[in-house]
PDB file of C-alpha atoms and ligand atoms in Angstrom:
ATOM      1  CA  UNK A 206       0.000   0.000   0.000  1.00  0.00           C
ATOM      2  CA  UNK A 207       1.238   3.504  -0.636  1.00  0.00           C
ATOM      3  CA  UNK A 208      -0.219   6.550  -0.589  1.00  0.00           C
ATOM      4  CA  UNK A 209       0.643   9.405  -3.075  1.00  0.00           C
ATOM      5  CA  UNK A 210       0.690  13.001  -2.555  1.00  0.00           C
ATOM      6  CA  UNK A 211      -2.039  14.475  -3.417  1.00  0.00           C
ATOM      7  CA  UNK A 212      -1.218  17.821  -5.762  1.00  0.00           C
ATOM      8  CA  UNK A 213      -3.051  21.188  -4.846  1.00  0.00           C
ATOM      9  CA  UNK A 214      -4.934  23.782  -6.838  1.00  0.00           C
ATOM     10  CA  UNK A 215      -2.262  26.155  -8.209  1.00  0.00           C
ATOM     11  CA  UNK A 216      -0.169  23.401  -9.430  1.00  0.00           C
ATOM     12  CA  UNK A 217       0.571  23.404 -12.683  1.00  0.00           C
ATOM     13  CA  UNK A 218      -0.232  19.933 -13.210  1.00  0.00           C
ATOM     14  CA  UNK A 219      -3.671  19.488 -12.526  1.00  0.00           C
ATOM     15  CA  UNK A 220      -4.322  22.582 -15.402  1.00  0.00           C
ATOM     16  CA  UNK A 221      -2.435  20.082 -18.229  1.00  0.00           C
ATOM     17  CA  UNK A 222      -4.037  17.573 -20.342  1.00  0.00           C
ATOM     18  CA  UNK A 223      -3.170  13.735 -19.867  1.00  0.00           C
ATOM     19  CA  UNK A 224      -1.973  11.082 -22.514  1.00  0.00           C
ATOM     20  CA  UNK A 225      -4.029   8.335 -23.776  1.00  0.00           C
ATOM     21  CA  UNK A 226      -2.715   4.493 -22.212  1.00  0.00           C
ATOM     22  CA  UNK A 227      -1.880   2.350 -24.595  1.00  0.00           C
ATOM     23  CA  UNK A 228      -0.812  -0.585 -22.616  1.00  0.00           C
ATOM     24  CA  UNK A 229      -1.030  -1.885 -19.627  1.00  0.00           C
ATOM     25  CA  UNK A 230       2.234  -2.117 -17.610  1.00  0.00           C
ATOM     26  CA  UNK A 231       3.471  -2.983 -14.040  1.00  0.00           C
ATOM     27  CA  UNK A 232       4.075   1.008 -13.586  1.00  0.00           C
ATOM     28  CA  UNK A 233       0.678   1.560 -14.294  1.00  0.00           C
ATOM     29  CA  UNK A 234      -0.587  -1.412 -12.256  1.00  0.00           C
ATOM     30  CA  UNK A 235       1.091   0.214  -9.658  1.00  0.00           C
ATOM     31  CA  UNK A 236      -0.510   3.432 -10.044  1.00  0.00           C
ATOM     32  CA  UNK A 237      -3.475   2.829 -10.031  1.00  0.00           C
ATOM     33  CA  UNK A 238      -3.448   0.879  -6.759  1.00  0.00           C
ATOM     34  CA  UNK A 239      -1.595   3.181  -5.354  1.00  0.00           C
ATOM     35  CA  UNK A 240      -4.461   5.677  -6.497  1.00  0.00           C
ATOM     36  CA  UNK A 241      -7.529   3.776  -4.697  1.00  0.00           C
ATOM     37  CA  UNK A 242      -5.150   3.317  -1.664  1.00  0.00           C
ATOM     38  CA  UNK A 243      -4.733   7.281  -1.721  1.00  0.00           C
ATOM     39  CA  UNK A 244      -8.884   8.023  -2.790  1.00  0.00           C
ATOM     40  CA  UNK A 245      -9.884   5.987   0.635  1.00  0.00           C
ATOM     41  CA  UNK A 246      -7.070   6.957   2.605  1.00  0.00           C
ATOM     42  CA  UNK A 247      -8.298  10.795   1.940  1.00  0.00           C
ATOM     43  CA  UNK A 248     -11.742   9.723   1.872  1.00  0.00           C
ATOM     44  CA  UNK A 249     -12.423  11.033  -1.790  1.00  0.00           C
ATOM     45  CA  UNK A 250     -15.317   9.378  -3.762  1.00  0.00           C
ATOM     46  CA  UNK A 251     -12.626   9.714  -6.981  1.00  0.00           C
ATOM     47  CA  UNK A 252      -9.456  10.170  -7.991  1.00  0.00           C
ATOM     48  CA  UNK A 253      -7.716  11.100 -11.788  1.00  0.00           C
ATOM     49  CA  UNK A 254      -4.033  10.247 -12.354  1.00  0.00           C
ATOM     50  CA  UNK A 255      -2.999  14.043 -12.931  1.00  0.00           C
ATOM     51  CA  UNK A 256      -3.915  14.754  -8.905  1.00  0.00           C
ATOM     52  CA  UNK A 257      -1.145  12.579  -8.036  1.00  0.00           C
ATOM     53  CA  UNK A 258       0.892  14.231 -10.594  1.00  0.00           C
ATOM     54  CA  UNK A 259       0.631  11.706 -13.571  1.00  0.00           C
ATOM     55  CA  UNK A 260      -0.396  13.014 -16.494  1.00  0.00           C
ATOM     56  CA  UNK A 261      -2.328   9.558 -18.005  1.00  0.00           C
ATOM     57  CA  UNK A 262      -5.847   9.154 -18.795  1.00  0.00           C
ATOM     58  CA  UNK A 263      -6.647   6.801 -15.677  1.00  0.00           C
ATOM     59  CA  UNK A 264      -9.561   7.520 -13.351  1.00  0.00           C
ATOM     60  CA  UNK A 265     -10.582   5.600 -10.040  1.00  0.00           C
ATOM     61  CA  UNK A 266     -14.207   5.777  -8.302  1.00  0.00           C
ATOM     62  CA  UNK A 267     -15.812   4.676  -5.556  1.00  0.00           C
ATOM     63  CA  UNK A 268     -19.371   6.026  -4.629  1.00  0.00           C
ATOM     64  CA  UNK A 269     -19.822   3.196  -1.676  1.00  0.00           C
ATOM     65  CA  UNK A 270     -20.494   0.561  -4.422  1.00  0.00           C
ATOM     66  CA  UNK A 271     -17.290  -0.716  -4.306  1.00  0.00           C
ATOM     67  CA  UNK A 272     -13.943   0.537  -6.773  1.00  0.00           C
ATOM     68  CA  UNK A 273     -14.243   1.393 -10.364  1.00  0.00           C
ATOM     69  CA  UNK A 274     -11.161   1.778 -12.285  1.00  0.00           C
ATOM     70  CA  UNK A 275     -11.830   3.464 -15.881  1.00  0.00           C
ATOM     71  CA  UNK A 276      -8.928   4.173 -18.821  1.00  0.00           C
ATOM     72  CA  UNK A 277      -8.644   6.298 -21.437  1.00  0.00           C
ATOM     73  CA  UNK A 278     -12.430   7.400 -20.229  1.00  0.00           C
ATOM     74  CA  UNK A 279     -15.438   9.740 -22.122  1.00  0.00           C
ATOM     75  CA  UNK A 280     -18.979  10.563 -21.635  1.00  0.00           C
ATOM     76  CA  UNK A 281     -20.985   9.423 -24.361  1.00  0.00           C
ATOM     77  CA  UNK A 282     -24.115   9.953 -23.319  1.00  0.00           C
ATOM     78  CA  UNK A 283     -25.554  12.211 -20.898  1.00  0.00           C
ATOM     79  CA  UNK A 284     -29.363  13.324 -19.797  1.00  0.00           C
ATOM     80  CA  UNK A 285     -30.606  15.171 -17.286  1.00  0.00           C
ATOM     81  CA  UNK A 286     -29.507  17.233 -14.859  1.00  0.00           C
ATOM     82  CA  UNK A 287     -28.487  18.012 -11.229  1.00  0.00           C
ATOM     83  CA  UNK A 288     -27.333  20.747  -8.927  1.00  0.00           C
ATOM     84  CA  UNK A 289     -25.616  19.941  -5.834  1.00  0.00           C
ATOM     85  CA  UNK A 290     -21.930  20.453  -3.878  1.00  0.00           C
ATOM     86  CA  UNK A 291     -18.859  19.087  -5.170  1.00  0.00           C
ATOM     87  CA  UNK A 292     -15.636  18.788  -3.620  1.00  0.00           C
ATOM     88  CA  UNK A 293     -12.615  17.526  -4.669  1.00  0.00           C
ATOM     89  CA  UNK A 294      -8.996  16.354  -2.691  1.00  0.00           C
ATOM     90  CA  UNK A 295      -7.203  18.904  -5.112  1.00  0.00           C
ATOM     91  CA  UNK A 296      -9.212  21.780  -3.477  1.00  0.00           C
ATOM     92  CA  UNK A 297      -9.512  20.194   0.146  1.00  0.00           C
ATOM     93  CA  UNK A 298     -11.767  21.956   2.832  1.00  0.00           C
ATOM     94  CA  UNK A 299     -14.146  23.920   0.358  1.00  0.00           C
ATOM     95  CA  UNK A 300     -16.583  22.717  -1.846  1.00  0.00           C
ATOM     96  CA  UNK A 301     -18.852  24.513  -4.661  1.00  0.00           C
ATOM     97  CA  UNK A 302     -22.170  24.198  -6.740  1.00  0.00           C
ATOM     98  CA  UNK A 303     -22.150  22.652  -9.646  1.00  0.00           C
ATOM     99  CA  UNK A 304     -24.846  21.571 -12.287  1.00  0.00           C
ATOM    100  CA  UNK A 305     -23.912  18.255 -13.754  1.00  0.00           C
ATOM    101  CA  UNK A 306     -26.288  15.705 -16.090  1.00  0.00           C
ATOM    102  CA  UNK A 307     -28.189  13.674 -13.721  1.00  0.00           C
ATOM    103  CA  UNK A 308     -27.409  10.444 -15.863  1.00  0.00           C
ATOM    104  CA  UNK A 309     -24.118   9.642 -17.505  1.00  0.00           C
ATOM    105  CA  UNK A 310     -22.730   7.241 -19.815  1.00  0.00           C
ATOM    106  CA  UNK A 311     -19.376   6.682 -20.097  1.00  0.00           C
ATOM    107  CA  UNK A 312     -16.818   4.274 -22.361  1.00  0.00           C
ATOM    108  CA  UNK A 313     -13.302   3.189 -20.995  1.00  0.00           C
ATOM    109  CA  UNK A 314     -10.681   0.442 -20.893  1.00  0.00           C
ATOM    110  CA  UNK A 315     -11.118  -1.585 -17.681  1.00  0.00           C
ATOM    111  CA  UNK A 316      -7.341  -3.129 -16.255  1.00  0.00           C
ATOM    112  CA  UNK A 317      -7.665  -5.978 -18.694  1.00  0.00           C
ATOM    113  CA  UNK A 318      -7.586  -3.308 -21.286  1.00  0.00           C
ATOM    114  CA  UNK A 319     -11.118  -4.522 -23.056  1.00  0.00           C
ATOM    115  CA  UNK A 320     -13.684  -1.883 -23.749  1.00  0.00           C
ATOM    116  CA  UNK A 321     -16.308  -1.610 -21.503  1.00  0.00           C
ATOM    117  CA  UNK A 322     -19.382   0.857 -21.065  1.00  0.00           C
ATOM    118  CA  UNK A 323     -21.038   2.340 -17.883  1.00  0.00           C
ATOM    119  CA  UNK A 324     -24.158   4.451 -16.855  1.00  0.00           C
ATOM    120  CA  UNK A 325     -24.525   5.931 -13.845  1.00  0.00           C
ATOM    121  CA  UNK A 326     -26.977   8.818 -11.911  1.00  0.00           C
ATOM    122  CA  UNK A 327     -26.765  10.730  -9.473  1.00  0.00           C
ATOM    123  CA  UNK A 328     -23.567  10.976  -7.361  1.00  0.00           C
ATOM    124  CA  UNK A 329     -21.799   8.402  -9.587  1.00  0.00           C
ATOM    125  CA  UNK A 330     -22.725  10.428 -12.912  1.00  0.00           C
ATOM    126  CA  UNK A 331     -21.570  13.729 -10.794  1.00  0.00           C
ATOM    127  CA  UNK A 332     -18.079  11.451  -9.947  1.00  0.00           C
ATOM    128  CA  UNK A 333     -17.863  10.450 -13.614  1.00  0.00           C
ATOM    129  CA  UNK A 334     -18.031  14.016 -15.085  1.00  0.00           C
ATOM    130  CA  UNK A 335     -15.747  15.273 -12.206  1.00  0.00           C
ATOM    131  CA  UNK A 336     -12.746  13.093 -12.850  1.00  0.00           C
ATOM    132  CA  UNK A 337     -12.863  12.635 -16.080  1.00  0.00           C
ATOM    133  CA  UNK A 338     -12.976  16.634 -16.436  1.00  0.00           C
ATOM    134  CA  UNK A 339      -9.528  16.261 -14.303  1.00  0.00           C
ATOM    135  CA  UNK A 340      -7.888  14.848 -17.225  1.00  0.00           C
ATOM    136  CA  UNK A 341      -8.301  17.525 -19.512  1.00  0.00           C
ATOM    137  CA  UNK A 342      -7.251  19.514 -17.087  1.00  0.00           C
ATOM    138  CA  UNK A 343     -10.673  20.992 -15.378  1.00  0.00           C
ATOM    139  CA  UNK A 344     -10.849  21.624 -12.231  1.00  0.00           C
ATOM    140  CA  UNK A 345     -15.173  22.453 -10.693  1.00  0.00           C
ATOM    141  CA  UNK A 346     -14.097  25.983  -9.420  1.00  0.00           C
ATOM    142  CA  UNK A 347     -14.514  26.746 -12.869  1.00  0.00           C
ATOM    143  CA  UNK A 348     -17.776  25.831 -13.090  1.00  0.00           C
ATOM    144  CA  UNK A 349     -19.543  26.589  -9.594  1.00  0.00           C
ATOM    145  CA  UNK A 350     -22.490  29.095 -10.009  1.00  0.00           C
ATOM    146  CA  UNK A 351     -21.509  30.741  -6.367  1.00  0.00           C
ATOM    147  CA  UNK A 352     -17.572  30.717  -5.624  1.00  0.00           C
ATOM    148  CA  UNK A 353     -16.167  28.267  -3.694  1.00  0.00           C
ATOM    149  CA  UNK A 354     -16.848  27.776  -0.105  1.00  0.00           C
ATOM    150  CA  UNK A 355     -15.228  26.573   3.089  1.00  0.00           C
ATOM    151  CA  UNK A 356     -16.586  23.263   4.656  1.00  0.00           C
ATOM    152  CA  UNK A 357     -17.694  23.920   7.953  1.00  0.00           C
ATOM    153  CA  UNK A 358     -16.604  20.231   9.604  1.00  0.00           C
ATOM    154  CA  UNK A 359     -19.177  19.106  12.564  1.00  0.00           C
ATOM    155  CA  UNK A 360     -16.740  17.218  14.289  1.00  0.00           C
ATOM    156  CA  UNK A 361     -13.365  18.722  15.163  1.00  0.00           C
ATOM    157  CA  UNK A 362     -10.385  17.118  14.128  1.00  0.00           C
ATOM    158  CA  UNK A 363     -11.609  15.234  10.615  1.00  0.00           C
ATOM    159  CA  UNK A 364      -9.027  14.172   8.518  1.00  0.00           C
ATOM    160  CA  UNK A 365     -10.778  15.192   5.712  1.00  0.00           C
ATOM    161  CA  UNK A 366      -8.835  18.413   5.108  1.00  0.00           C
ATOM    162  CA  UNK A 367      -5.492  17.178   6.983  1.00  0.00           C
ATOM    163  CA  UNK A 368      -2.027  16.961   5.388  1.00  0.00           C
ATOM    164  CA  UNK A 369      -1.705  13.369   6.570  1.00  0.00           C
ATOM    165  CA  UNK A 370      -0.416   9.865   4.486  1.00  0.00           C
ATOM    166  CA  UNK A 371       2.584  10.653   3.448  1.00  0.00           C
ATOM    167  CA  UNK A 372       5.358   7.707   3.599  1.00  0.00           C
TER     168      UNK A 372
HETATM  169 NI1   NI B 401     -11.289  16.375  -8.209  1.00  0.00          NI
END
């Protein structure tokens, strides 16, 4: 298990767009464990390769269904629509609205490299637009209607926003 770091808005990497995978590798095996071990570690519903400062087209989710790992990812399909906070771990301890299509279709490589299709609503349509935006290098402060806010945490001491996981 190893946790990444976790790049920050201003960095220059999260603005640049990511490269296409054409194969699947051990280094990219490696990745993208390393990326769901970071996602739960920071307690992030999604993760895209450019927040831990690769710039490849490799996206991991997890709404509370269990992992979803998606390559070389697009929306093909999308109805509907939905207005509600988003956060991200690039932006941590703020959050924005953001209207997003309410159902969303997507096409990827899964880790065997086969083409696959998803659709999802709601939160996981939200996640799929989200990250995938990441890898053309889009971050959601661009597109919330009221600024960005700070979270206002219940409990003191969440990790949520915390510096922590670094080996
Ligand atoms: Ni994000």
């Amino acid at each position: 298990m190893a946790i990444r770091e976790v790049r920050e808005i201003g960095d220059d990497i999260l603005t640049k767009q990511c490269k296409e995978v054409t194969k699947m590798t051990m280094r990219t095996q490696i990745l993208i464990e390393d990326m769901l071990d970071t996602m739960y570690e920071k307690f992030g519903v999604g993760l895209a390769a450019p927040q831990v400062g690769v710039l490849k087209k490799i996206v991991v989710i997890d709404v509370g269904d269990g992992p979803v790992v998606l390559i070389n990812p697009e929306v093909v399909e999308t109805s509907g629509e939905q207005t509600g906070e988003e956060g991200c771990l690039s932006v941590p301890g703020k959050y924005g609205i953001v209207t997003r299509p309410n159902h969303v279709k997507v096409r990827f490589l899964n880790e065997e490299m086969e083409e696959t299709e998803l659709e999802g609503e709601g939160l996981l349509a939200r996640a799929f637009c989200h990250e995938i935006d990441h890898l053309s290098g889009k971050l959601y402060v661009e597109l919330a209607e009221d600024g960005i806010h700070d979270v206002e945490y219940e409990d003191a001491g969440e990790e949520y926003a915390g510096d922590d996981g670094e080996e």
